[in-house]
mmCIF file with all atom_site columns, C-alpha atoms in Angstrom:
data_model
loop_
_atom_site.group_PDB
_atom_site.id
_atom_site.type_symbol
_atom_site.label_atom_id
_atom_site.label_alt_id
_atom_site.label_comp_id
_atom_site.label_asym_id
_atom_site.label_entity_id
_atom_site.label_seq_id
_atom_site.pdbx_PDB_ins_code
_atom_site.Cartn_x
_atom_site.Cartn_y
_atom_site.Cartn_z
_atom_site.occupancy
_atom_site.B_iso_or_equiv
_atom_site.pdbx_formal_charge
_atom_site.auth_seq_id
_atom_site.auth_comp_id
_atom_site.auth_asym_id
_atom_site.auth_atom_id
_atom_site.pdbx_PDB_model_num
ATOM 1   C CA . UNK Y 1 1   ? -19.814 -2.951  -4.186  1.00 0.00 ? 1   UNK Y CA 1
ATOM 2   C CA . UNK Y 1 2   ? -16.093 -1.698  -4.349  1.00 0.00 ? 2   UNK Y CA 1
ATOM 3   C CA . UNK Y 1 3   ? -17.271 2.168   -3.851  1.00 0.00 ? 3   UNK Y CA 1
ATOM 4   C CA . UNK Y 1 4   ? -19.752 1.268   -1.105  1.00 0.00 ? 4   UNK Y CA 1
ATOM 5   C CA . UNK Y 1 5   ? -16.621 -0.688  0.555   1.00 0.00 ? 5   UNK Y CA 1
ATOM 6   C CA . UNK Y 1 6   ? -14.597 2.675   0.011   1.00 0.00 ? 6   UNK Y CA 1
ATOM 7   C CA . UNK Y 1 7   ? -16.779 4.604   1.495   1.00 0.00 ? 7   UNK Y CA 1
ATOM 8   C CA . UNK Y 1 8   ? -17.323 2.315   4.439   1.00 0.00 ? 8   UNK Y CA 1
ATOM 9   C CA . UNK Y 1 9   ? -13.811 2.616   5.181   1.00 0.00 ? 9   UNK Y CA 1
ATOM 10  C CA . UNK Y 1 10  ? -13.553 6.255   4.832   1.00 0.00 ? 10  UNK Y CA 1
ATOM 11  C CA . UNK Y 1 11  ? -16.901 6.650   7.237   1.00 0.00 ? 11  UNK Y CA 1
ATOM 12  C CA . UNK Y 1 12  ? -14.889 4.289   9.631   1.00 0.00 ? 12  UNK Y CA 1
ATOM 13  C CA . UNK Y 1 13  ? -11.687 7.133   9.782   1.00 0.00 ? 13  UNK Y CA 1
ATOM 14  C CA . UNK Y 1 14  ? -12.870 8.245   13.620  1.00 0.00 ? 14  UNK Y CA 1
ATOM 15  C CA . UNK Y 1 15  ? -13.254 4.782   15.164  1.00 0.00 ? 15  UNK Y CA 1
ATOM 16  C CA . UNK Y 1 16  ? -10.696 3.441   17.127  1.00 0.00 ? 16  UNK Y CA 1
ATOM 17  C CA . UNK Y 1 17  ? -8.865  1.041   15.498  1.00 0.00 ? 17  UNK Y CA 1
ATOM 18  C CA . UNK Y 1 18  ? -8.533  -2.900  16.950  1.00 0.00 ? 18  UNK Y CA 1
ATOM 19  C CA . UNK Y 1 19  ? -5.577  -3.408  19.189  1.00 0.00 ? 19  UNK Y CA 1
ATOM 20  C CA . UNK Y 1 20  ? -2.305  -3.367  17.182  1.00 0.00 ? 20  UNK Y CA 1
ATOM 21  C CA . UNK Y 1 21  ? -0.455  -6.325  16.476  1.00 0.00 ? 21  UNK Y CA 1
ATOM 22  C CA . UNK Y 1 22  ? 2.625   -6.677  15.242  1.00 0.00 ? 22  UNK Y CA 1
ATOM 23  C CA . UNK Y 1 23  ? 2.939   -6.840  11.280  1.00 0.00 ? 23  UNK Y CA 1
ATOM 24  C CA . UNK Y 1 24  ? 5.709   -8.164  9.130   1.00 0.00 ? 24  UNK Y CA 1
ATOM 25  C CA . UNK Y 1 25  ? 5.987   -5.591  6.112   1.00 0.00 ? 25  UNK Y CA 1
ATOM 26  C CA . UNK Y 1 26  ? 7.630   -8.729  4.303   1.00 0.00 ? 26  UNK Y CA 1
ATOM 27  C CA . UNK Y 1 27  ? 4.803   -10.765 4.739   1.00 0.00 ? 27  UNK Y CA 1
ATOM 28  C CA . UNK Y 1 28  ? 2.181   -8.340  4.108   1.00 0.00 ? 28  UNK Y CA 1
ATOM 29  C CA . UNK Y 1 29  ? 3.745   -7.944  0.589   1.00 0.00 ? 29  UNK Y CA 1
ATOM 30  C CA . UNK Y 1 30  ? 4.165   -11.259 -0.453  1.00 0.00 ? 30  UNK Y CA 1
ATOM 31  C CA . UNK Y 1 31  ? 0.158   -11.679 0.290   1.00 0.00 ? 31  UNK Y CA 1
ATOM 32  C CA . UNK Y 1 32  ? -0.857  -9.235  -1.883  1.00 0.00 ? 32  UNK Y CA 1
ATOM 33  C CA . UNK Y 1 33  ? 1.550   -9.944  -4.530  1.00 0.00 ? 33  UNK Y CA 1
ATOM 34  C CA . UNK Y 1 34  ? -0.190  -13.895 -3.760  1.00 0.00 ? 34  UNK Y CA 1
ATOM 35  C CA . UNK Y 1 35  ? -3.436  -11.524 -4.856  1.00 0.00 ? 35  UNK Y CA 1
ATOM 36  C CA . UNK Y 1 36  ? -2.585  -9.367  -7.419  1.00 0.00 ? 36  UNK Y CA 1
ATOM 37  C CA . UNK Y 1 37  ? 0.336   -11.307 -9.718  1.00 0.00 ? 37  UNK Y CA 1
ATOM 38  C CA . UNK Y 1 38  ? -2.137  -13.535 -11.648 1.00 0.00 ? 38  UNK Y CA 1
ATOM 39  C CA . UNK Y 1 39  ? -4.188  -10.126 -12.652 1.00 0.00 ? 39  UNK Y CA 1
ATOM 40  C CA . UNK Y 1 40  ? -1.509  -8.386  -13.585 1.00 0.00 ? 40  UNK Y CA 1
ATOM 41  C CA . UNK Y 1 41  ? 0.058   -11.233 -15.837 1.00 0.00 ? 41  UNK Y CA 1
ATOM 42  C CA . UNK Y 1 42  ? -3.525  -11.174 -17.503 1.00 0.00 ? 42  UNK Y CA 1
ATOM 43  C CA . UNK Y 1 43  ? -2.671  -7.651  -18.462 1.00 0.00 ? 43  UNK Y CA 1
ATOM 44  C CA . UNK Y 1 44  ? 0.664   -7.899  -19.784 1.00 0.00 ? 44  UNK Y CA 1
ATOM 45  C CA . UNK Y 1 45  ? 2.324   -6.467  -16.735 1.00 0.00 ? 45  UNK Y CA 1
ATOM 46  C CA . UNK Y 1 46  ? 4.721   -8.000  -13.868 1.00 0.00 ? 46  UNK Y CA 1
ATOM 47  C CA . UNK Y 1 47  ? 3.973   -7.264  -10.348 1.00 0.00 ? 47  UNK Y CA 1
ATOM 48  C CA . UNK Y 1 48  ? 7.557   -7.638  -8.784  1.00 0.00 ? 48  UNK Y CA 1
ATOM 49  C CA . UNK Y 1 49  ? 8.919   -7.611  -5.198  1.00 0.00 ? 49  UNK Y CA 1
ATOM 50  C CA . UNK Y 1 50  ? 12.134  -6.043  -4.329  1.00 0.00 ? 50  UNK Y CA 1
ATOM 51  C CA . UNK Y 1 51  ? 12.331  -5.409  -0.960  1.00 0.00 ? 51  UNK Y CA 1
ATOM 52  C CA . UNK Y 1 52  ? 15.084  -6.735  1.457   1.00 0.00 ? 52  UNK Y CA 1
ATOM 53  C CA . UNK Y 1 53  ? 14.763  -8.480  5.120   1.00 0.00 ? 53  UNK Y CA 1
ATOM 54  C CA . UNK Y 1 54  ? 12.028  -6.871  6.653   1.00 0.00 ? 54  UNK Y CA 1
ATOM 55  C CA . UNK Y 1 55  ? 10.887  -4.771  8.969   1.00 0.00 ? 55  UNK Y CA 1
ATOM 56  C CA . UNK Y 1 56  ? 7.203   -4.831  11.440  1.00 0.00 ? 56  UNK Y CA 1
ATOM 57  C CA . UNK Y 1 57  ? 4.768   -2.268  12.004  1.00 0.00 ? 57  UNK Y CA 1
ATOM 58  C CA . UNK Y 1 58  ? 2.210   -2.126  15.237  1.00 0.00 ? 58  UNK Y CA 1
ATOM 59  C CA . UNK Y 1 59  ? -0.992  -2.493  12.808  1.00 0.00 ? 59  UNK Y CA 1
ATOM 60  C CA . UNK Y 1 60  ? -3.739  -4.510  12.029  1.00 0.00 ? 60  UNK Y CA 1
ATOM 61  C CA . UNK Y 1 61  ? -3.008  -6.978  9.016   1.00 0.00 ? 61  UNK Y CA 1
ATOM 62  C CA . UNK Y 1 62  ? -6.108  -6.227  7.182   1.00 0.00 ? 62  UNK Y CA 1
ATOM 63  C CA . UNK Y 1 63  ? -5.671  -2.481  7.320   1.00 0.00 ? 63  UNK Y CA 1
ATOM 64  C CA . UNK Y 1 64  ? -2.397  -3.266  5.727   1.00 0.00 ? 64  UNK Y CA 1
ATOM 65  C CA . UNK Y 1 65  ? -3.666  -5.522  3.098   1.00 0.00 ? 65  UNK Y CA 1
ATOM 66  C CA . UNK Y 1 66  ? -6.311  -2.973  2.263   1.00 0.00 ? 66  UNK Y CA 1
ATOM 67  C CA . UNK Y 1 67  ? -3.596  -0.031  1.785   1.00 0.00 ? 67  UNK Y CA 1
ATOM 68  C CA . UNK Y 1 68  ? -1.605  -2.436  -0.229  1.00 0.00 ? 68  UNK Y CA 1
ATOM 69  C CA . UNK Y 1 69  ? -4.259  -3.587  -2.048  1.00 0.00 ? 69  UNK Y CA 1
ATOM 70  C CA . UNK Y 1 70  ? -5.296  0.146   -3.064  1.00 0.00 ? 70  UNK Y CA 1
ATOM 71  C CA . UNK Y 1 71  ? -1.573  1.132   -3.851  1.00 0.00 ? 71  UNK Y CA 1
ATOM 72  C CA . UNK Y 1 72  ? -1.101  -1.867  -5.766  1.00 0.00 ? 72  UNK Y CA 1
ATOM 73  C CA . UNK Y 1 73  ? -4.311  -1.520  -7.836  1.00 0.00 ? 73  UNK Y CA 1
ATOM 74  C CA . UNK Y 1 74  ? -3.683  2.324   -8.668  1.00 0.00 ? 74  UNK Y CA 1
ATOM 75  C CA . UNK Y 1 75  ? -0.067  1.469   -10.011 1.00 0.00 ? 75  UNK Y CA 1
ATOM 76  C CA . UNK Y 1 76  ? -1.232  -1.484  -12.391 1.00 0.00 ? 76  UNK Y CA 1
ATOM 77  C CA . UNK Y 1 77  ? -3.620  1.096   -13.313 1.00 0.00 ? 77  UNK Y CA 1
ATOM 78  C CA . UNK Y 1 78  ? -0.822  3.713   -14.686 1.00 0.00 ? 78  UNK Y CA 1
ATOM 79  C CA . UNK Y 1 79  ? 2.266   1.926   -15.057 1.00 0.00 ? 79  UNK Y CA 1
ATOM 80  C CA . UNK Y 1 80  ? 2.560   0.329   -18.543 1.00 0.00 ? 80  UNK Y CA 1
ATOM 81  C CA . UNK Y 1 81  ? 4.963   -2.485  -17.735 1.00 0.00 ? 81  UNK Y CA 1
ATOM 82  C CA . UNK Y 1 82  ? 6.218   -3.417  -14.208 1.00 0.00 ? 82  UNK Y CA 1
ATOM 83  C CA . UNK Y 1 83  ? 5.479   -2.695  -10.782 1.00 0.00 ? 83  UNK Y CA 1
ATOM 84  C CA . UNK Y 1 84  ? 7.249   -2.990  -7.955  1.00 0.00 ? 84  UNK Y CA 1
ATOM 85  C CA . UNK Y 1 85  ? 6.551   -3.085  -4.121  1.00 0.00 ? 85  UNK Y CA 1
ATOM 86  C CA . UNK Y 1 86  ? 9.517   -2.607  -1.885  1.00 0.00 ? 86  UNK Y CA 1
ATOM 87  C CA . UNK Y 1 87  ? 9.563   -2.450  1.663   1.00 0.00 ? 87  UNK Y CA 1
ATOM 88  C CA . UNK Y 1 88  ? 12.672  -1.785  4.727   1.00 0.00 ? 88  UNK Y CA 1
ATOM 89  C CA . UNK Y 1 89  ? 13.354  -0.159  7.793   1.00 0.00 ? 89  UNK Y CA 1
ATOM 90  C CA . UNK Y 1 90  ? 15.424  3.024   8.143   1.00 0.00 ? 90  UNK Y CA 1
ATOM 91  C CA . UNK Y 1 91  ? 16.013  4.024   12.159  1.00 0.00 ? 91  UNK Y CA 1
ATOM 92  C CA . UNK Y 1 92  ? 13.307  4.328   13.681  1.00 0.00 ? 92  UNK Y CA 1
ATOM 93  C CA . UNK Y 1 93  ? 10.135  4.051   10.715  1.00 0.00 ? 93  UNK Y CA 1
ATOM 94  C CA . UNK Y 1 94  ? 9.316   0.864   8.530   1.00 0.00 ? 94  UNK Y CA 1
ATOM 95  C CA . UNK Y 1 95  ? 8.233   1.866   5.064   1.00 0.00 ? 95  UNK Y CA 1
ATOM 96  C CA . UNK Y 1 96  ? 6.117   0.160   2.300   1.00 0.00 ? 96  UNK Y CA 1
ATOM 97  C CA . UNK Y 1 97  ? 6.678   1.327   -0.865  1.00 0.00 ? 97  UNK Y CA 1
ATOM 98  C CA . UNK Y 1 98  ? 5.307   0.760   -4.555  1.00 0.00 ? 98  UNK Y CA 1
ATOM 99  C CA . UNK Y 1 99  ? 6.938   1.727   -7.771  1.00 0.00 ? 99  UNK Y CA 1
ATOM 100 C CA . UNK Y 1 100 ? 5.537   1.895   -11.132 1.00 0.00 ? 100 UNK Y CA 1
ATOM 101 C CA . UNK Y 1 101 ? 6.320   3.256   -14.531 1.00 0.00 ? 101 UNK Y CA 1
ATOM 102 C CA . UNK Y 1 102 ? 3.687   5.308   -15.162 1.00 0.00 ? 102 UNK Y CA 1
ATOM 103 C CA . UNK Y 1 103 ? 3.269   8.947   -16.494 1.00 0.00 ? 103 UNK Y CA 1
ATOM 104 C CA . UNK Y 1 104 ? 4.153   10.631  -13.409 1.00 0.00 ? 104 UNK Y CA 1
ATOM 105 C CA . UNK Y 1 105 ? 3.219   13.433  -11.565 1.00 0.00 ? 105 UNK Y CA 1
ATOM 106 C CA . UNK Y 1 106 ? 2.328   16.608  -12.459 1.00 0.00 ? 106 UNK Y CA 1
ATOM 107 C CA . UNK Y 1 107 ? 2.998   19.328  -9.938  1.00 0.00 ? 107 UNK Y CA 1
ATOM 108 C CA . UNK Y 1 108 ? 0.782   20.144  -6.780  1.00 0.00 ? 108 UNK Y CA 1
ATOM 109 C CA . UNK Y 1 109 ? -0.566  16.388  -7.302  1.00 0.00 ? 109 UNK Y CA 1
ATOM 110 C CA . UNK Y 1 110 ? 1.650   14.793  -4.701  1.00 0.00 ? 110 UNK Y CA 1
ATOM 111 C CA . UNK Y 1 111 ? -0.776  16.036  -1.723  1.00 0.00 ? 111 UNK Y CA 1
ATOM 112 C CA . UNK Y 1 112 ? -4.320  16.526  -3.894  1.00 0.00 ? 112 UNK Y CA 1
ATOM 113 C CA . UNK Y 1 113 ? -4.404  13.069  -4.642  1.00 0.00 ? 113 UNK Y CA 1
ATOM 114 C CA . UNK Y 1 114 ? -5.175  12.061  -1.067  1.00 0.00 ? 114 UNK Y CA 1
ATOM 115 C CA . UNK Y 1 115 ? -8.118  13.854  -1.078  1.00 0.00 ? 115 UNK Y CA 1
ATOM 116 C CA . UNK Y 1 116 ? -11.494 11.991  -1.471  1.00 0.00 ? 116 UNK Y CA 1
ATOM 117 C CA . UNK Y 1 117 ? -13.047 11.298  -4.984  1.00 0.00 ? 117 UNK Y CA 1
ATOM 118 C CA . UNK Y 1 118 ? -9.449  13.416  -6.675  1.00 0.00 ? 118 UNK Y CA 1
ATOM 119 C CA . UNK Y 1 119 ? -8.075  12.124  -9.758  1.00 0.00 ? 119 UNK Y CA 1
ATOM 120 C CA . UNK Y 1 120 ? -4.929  13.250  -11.139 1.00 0.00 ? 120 UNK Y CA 1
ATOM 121 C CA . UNK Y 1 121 ? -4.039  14.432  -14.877 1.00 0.00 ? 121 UNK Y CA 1
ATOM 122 C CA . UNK Y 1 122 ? -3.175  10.730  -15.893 1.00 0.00 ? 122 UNK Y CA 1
ATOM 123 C CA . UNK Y 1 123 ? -6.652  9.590   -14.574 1.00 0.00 ? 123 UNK Y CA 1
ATOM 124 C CA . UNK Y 1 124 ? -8.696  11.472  -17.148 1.00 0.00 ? 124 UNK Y CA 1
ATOM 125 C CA . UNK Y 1 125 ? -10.656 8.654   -19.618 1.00 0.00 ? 125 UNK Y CA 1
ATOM 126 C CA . UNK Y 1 126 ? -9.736  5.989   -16.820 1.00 0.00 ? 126 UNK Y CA 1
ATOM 127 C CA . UNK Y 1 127 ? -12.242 4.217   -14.789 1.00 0.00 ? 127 UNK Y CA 1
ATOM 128 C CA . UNK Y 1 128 ? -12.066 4.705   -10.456 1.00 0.00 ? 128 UNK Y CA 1
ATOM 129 C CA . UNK Y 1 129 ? -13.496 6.351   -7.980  1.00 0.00 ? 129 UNK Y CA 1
ATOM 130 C CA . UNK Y 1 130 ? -10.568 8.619   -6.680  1.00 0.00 ? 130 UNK Y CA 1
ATOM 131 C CA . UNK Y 1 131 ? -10.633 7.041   -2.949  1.00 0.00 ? 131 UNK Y CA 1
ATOM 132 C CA . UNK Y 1 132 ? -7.871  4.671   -2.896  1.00 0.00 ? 132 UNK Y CA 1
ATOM 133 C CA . UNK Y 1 133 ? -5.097  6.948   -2.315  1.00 0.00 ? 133 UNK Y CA 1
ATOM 134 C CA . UNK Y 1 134 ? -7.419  8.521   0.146   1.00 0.00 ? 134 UNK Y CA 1
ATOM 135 C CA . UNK Y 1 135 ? -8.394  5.034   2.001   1.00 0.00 ? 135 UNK Y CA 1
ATOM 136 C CA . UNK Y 1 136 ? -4.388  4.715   2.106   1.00 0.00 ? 136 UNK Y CA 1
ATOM 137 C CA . UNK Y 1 137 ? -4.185  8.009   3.695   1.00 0.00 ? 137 UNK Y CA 1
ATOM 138 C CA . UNK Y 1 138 ? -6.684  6.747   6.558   1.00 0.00 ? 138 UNK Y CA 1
ATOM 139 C CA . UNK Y 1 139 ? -5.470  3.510   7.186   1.00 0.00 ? 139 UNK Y CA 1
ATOM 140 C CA . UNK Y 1 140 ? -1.598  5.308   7.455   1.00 0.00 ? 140 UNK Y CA 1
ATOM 141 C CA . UNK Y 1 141 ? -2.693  7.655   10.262  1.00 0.00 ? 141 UNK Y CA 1
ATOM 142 C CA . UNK Y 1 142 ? -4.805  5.229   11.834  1.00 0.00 ? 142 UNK Y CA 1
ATOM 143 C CA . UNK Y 1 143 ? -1.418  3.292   12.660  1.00 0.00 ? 143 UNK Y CA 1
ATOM 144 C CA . UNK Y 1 144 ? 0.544   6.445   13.340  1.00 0.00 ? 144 UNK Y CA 1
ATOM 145 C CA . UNK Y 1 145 ? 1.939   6.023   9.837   1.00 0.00 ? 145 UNK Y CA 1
ATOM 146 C CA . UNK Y 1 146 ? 2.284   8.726   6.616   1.00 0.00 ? 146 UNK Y CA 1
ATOM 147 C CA . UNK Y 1 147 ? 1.567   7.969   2.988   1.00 0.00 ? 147 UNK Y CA 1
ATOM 148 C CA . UNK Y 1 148 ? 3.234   10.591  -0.105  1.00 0.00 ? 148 UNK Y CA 1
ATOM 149 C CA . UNK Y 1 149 ? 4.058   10.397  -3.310  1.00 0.00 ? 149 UNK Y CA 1
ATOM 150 C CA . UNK Y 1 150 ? 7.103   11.361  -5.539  1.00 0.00 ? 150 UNK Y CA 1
ATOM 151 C CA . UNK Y 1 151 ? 7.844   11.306  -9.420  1.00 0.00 ? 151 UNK Y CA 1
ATOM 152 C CA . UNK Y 1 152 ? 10.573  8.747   -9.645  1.00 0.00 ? 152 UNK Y CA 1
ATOM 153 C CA . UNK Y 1 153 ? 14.103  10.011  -11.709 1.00 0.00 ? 153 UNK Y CA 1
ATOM 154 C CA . UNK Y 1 154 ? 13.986  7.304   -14.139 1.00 0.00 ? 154 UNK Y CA 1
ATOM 155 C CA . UNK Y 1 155 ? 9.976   7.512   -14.329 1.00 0.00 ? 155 UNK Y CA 1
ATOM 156 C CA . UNK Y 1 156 ? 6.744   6.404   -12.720 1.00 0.00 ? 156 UNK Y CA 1
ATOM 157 C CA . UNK Y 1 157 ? 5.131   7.176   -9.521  1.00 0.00 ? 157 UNK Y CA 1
ATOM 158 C CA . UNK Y 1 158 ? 6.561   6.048   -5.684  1.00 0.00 ? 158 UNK Y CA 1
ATOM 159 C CA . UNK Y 1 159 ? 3.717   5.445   -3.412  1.00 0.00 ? 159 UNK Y CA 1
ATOM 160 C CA . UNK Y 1 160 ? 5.016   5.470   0.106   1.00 0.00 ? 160 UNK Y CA 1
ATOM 161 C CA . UNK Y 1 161 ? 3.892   4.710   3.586   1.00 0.00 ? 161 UNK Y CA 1
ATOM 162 C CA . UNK Y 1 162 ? 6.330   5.034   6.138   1.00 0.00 ? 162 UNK Y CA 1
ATOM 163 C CA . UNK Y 1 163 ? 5.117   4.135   10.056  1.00 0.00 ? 163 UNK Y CA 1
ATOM 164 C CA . UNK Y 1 164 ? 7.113   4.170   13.453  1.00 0.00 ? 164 UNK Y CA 1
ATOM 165 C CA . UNK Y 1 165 ? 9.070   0.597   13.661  1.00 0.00 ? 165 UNK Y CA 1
ATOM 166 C CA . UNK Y 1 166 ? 7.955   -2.254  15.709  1.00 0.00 ? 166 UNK Y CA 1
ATOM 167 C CA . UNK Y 1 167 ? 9.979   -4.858  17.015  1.00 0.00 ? 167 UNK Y CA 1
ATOM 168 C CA . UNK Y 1 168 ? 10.710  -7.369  14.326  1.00 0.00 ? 168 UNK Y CA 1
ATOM 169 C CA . UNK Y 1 169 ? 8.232   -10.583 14.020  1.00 0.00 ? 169 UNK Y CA 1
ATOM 170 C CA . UNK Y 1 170 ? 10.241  -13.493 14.593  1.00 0.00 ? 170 UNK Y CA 1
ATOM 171 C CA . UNK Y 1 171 ? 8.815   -16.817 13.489  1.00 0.00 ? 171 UNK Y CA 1
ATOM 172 C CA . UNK Y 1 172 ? 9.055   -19.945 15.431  1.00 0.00 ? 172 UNK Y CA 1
ATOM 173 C CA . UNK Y 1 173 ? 9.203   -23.260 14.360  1.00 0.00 ? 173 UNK Y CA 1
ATOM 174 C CA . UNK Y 1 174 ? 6.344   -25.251 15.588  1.00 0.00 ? 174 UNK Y CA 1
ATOM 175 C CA . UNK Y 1 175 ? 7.109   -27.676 18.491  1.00 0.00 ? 175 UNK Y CA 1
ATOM 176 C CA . UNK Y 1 176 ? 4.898   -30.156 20.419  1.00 0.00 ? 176 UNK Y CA 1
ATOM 177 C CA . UNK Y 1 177 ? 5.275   -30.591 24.077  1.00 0.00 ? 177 UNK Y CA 1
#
């Protein structure tokens, strides 16, 4: 069911997208940290978050929760400990980001990895499909956004999606007239 949802999504890459709406970056992580925390606790690992204020995207909020969802699930995958997701705005572009503690990158994996059905040297002997980092990849350009990845310095893998900033979400108490 997961792979035939992958590949529904992939097959979906041309068609134009619902209207945007504006997306709170914060809020998107703290939903699928709501998702994921319990399963990773069941494995022995902590699913953290460690971004700062916030920062909103023009997007559709289940486009986001399914590219969180996949980066989320690939670094619980790898990362032996902890994972992070982080999240800000710098100028102009709101980025998602998430950190893990994995075995890295080896080199020229950065951009094959976003290629459909690729799995990387630390994916040998592991179960997937080798979509999710390519879903990511669709859902990013769908919204005018980028995903990469990087070896961090002190370890791991950063997964991170950077899109053109939105005017910030601002929540409003609810009043009756």
């Amino acid at each position: 069911a997961r792979l035939l949802t992958s590949l529904l999504t992939l097959a979906r890459e041309g068609d134009k997208p619902a209207a945007p709406r504006p997306v709170s970056l914060a809020r998107a992580a703290e939903r699928a940290h709501e998702r994921w925390a319990a399963s990773a606790e069941d494995d022995g690992r902590e699913l953290e978050l460690v971004g700062n204020g916030d920062a909103t995207i023009a997007a559709s909020e289940e486009d986001l929760a399914i590219l969180l969802d996949n980066l989320i699930e690939n670094a619980l995958r790898y990362s032996p400990t902890r994972v992070a997701v982080d999240w800000g705005r710098d100028g102009g572009e709101a980025w998602l980001a998430v950190l893990d503690e994995g075995p890295g990158l080896q080199a020229g994996e950065e951009t094959q990895l976003f290629e459909r059905f690729a799995r990387g040297s630390a994916g040998s002997g592991r179960s997937g499909t080798g979509l999710g980092l390519a879903i990511v990849q669709t859902l990013a350009h769908r919204w005018r956004g980028e995903a990469s990845l990087s070896n961090r310095l002190e370890g791991g893998t950063r997964a991170d999606v950077r899109f053109p900033a939105a005017a910030t979400v601002k929540e409003e108490p609810w009043v009756e007239a």
